[in-house]
Short mmCIF file of C-alpha atoms in Angstrom, two decimals:
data_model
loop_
_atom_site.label_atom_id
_atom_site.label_comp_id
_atom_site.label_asym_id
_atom_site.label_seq_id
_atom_site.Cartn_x
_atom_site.Cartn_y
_atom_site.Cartn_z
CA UNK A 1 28.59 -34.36 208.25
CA UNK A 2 26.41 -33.32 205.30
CA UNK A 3 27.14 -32.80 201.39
CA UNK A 4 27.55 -29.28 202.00
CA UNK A 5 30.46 -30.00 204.42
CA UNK A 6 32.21 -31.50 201.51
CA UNK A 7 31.37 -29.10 198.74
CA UNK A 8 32.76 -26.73 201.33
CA UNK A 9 36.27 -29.16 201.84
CA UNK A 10 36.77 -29.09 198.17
CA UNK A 11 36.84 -25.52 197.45
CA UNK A 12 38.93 -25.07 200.11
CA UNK A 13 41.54 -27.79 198.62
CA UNK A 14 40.77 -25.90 195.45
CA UNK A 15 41.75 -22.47 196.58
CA UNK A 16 43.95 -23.23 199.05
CA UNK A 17 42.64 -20.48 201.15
CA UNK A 18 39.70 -20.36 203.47
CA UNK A 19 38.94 -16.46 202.09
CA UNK A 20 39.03 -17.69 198.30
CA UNK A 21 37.03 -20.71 199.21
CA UNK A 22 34.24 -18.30 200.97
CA UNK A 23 34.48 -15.99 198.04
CA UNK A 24 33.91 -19.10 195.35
CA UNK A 25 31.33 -20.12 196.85
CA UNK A 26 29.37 -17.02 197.77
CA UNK A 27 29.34 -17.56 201.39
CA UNK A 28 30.71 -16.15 204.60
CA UNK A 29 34.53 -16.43 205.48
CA UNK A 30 33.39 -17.82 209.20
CA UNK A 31 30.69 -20.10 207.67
CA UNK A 32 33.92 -21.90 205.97
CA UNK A 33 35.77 -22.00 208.18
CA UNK A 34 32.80 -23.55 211.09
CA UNK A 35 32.57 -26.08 208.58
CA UNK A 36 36.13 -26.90 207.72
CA UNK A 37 36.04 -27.65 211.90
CA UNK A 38 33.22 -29.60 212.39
CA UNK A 39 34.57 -32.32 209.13
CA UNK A 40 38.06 -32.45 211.47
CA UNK A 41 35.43 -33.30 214.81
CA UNK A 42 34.14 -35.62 212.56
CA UNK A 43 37.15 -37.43 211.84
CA UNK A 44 39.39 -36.46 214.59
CA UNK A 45 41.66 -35.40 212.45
CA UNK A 46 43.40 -32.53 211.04
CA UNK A 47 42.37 -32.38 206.96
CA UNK A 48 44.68 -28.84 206.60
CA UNK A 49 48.06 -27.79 208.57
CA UNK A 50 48.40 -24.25 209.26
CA UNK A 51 51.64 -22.86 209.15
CA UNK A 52 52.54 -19.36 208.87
CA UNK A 53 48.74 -18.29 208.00
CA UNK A 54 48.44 -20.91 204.85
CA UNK A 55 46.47 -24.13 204.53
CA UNK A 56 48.79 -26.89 203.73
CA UNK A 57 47.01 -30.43 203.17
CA UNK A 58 47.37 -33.21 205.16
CA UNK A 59 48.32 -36.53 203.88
CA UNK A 60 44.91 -37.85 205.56
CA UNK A 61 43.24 -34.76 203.74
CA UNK A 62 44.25 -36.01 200.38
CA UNK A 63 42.90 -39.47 201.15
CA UNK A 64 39.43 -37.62 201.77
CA UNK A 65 39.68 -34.96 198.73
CA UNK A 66 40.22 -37.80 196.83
CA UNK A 67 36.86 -39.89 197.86
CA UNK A 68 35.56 -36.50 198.58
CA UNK A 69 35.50 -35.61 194.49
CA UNK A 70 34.17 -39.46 193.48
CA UNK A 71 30.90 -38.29 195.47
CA UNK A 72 30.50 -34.67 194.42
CA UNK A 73 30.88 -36.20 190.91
CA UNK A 74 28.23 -38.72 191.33
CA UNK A 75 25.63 -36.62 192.99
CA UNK A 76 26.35 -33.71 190.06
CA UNK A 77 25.14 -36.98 187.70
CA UNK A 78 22.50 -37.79 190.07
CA UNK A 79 20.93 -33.89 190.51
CA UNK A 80 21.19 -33.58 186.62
CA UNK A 81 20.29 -37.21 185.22
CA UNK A 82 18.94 -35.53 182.20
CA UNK A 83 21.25 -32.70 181.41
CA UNK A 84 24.12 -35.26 181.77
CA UNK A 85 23.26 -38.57 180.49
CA UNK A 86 24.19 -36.94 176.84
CA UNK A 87 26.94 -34.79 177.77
CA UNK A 88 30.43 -34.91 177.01
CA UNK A 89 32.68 -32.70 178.21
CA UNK A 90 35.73 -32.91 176.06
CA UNK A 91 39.65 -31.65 176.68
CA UNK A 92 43.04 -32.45 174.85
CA UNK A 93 46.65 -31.29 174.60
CA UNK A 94 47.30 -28.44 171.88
CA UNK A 95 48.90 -30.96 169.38
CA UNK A 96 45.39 -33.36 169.68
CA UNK A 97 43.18 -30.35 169.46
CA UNK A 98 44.70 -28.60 166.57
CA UNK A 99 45.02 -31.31 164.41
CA UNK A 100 42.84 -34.07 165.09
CA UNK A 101 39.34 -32.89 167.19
CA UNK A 102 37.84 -30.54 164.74
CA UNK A 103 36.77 -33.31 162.17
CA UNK A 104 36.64 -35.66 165.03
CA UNK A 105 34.24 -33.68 166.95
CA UNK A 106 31.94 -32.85 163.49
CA UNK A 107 31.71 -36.60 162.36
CA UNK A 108 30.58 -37.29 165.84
CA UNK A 109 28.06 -34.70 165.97
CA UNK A 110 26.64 -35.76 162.63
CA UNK A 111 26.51 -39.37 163.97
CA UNK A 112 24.94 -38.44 167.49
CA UNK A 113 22.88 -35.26 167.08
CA UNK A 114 21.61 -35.52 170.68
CA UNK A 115 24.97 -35.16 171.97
CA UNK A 116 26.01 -32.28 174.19
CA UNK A 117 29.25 -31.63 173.25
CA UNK A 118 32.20 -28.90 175.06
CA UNK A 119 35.73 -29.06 173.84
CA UNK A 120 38.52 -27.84 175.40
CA UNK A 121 42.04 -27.68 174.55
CA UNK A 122 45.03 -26.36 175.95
CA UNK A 123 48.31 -26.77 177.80
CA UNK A 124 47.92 -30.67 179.15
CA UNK A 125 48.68 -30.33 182.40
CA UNK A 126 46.07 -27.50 183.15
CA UNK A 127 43.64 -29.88 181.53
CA UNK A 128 44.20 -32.91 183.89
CA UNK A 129 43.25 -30.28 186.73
CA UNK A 130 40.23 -29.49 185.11
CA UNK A 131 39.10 -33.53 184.81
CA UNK A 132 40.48 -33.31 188.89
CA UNK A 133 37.88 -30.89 189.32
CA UNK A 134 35.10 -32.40 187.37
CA UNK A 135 34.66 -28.77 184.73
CA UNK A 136 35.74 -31.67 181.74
CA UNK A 137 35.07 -35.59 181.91
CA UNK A 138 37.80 -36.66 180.54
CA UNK A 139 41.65 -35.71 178.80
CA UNK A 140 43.30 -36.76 175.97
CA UNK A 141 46.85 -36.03 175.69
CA UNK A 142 50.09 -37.12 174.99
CA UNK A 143 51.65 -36.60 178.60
CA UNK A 144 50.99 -38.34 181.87
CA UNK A 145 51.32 -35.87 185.20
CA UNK A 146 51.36 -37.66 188.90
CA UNK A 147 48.98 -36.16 189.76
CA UNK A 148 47.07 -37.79 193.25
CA UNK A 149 43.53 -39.59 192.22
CA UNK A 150 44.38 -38.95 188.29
CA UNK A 151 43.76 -42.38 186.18
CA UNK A 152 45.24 -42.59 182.41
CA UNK A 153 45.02 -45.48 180.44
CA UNK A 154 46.55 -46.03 176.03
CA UNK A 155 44.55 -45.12 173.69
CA UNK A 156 46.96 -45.01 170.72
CA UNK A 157 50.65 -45.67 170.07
CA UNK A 158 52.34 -43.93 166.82
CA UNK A 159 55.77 -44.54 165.70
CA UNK A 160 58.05 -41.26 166.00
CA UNK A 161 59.87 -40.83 162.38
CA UNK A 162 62.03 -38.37 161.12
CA UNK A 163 60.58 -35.71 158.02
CA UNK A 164 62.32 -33.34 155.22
CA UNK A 165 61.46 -31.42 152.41
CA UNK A 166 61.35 -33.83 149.15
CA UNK A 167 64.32 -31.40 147.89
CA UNK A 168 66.84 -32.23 150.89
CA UNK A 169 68.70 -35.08 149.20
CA UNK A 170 68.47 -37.51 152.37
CA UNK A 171 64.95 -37.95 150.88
CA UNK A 172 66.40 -39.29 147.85
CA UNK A 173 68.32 -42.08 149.67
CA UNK A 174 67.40 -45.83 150.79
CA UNK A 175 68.11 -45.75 154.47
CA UNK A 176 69.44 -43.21 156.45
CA UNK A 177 72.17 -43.57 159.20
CA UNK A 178 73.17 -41.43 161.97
CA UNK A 179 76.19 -40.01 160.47
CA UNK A 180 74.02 -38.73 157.53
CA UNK A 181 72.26 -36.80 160.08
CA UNK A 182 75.20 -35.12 161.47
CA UNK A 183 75.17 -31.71 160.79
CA UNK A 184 71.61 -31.12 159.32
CA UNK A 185 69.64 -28.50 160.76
CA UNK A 186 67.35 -30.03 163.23
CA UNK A 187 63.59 -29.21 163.85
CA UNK A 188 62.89 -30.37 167.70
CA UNK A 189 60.22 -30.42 170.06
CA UNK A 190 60.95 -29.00 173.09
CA UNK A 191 63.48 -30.32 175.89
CA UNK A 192 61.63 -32.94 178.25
CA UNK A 193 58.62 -33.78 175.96
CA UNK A 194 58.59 -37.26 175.16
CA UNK A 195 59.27 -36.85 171.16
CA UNK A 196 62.43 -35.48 171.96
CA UNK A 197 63.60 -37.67 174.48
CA UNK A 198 63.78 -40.55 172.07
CA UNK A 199 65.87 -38.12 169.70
CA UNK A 200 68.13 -37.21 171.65
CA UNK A 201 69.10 -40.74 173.07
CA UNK A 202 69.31 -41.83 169.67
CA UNK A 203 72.02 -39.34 168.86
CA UNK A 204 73.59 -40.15 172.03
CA UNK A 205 73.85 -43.29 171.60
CA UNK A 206 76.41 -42.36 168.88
CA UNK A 207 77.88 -39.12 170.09
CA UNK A 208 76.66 -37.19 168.40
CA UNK A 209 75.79 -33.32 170.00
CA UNK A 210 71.84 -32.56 169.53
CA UNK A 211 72.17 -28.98 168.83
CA UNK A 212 68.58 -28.16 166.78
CA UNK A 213 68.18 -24.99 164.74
CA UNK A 214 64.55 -24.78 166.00
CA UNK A 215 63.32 -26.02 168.76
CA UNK A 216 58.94 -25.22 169.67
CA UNK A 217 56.49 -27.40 171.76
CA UNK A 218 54.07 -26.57 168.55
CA UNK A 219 53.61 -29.53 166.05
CA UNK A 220 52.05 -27.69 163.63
CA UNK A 221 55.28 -24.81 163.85
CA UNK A 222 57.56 -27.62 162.84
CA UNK A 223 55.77 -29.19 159.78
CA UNK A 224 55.61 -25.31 158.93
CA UNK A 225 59.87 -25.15 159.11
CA UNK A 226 60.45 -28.50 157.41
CA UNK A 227 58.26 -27.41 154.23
CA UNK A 228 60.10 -24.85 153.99
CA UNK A 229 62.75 -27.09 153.81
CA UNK A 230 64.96 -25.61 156.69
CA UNK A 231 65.74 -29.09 158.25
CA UNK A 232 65.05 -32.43 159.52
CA UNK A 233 62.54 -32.74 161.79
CA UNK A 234 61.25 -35.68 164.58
CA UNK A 235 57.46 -36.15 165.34
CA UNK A 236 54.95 -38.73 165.26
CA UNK A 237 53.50 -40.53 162.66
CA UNK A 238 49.98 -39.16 162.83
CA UNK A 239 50.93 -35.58 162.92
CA UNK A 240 53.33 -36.14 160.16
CA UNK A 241 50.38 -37.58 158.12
CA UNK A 242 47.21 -35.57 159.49
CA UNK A 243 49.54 -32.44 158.20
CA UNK A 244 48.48 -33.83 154.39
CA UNK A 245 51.47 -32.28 152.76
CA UNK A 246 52.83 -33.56 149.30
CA UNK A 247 56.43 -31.58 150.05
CA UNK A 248 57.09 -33.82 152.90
CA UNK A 249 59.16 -36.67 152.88
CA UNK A 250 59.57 -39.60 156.03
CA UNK A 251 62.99 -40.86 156.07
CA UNK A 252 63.80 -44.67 155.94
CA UNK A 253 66.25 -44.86 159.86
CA UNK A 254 66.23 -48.78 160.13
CA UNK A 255 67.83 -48.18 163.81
CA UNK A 256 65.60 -45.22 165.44
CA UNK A 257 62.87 -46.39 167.12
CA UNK A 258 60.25 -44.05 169.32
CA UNK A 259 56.58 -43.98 170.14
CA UNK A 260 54.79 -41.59 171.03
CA UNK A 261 51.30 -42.40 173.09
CA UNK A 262 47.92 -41.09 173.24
CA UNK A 263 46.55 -41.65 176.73
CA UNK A 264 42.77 -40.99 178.09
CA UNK A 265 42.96 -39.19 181.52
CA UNK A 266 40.11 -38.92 183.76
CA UNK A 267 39.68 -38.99 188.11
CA UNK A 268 39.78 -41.82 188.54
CA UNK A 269 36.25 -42.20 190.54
CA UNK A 270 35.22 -40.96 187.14
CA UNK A 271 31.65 -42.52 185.89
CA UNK A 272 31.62 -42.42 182.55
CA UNK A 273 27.95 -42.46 180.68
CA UNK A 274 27.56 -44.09 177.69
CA UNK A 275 27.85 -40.88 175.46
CA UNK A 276 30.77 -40.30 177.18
CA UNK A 277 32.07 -44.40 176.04
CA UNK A 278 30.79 -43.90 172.65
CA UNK A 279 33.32 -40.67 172.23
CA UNK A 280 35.80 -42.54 173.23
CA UNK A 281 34.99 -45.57 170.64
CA UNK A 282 34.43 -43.14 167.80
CA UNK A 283 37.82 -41.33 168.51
CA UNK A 284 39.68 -44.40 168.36
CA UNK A 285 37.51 -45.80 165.43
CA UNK A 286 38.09 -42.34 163.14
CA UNK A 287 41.73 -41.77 163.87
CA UNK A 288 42.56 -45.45 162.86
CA UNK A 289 40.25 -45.48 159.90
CA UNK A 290 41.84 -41.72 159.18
CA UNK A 291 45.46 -42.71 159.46
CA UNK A 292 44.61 -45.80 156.81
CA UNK A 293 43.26 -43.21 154.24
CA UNK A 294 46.07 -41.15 154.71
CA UNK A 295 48.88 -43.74 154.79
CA UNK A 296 47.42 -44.72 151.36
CA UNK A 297 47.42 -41.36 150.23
CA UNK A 298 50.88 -40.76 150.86
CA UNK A 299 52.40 -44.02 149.06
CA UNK A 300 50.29 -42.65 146.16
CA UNK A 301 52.49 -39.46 146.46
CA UNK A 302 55.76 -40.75 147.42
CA UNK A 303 55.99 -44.05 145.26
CA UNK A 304 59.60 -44.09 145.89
CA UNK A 305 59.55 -44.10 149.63
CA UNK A 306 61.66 -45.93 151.30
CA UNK A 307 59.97 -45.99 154.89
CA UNK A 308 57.40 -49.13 155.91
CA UNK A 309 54.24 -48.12 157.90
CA UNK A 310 53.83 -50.22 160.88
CA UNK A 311 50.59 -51.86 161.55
CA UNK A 312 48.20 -49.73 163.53
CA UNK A 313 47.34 -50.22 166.91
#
């Protein structure tokens, strides 16, 4: 078994197809598939079923992709000591990326010129197969997927509050039950992301139907439709405040409680350079120092609000 056996088993896994694999990888359909043969001698075992001409994975295949990846990462670090030692290969969610890398990324640029920076942002789940296949280092999102060999650990927890225009008069008063909510228009993320989980079970909880006006998995979308003052909307803390806007108003709910969390997800064979550890330090370092500016800035605006920041994590 050599290196180029494996490089050869993971493009297969990849592409799911012997054909795609060969065509990734510039080589000849038979020389993938003489190889993909001699790594099941080698174990004496079957790493792909075949069933009705398509590769299916074996449950002993995933337990070699999984070691399989660990070493193709560490001998891509070991060929290219020098090209990667200052790398950092960057990918978040939409709702991280929009509102939170760009000056993230700049101050950390400024701070370590050397640095050899990629960003990459998109939908979060397409992301945590790009860290599986070692094109990014490392994800930071707000969801977790199950995905086999895919570690996650907290970086950040935020406090989900509700948000209205300054001229909806719930903004004028104290605290806020859930029968003053009933019948507001409601600005909602999308069915089955976390944010609106812990809305809905807190109308639930007091029977109330959760029937929103506007519903979008964009953050940014529903800061846009509660300054407009169209509603009441749900998100987290840090959005509410990275958004900077003097028209918006956080309501005082002394019985809804949600977090939302930030979580770093890598593979988890990951090896993770010291570039790669002071990201990850400076990310945590700006948001928090960030989130203090802001939370000040927004009691200087809103002298009459109601609503008590937590302490941040």
């Amino acid at each position: 078994m050599t290196l180029r056996h494996i490089e050869i088993f993971v493009a297969i896994y990849h592409a799911n197809s012997i054909t795609q694999a060969a065509e990734h990888l510039h080589i000849s359909q038979p020389t993938v598939s003489v190889a993909l043969r001699e790594l099941e001698e080698h174990y004496g075992a079957k790493l792909f079923d075949r069933l009705s001409h398509k590769l299916y994975i074996t449950p002993f295949g995933e337990l070699i992709y999984e070691r399989a990846r660990g070493l193709l990462d560490s001998w891509e670090i070991l060929a290219n000591t020098d090209q990667t030692l200052n790398r950092v290969r960057v990918a978040s969610g939409t709702a991280v990326g929009k509102l939170l890398l760009p000056s993230i990324i700049k101050s950390f640029r400024e701070k370590y010129t050397d640095a050899q920076i990629s960003v990459c942002t998109g939908d979060a789940t397409m992301m945590y197969h790009r860290a599986m296949e070692n094109s990014v280092d490392f994800v930071i999102a707000e969801t977790v997927a199950n995905i086999p060999g895919l570690s996650n650990r907290v970086l950040q927890h935020y406090p989900v509050v509700a948000i209205c225009h300054k001229n909806n008069p719930l903004s004028l008063k104290r605290t806020i039950t859930a029968e003053d909510l009933k019948g507001q228009n409601l600005l909602l993320r999308e069915p089955g992301s976390l944010t609106r989980q812990v809305v809905d079970m807190y109308f639930q909880q007091y029977n109330i139907p959760v029937c929103p006006m506007w519903e979008s998995y964009s953050v940014q979308t529903l800061l846009n439709a509660a300054r407009e003052n169209l509603g009441i909307s749900f998100l987290s803390l840090d959005h509410v405040l990275a958004d900077r806007s003097p028209e918006l108003v956080i309501l005082n709910i002394p019985d809804f409680h949600g977090e939302r969390y930030v979580n770093l997800c890598y593979h988890k064979n990951k090896y993770f350079t010291p570039m790669m550890d002071a990201f990850i330090q400076h990310y945590c370092n700006y948001v928090k120092g960030m989130m203090e500016t802001q939370q000040e800035q927004y009691k200087a605006l809103h002298p009459e609000s109601r609503y008590v920041f937590p302490e941040l994590p």
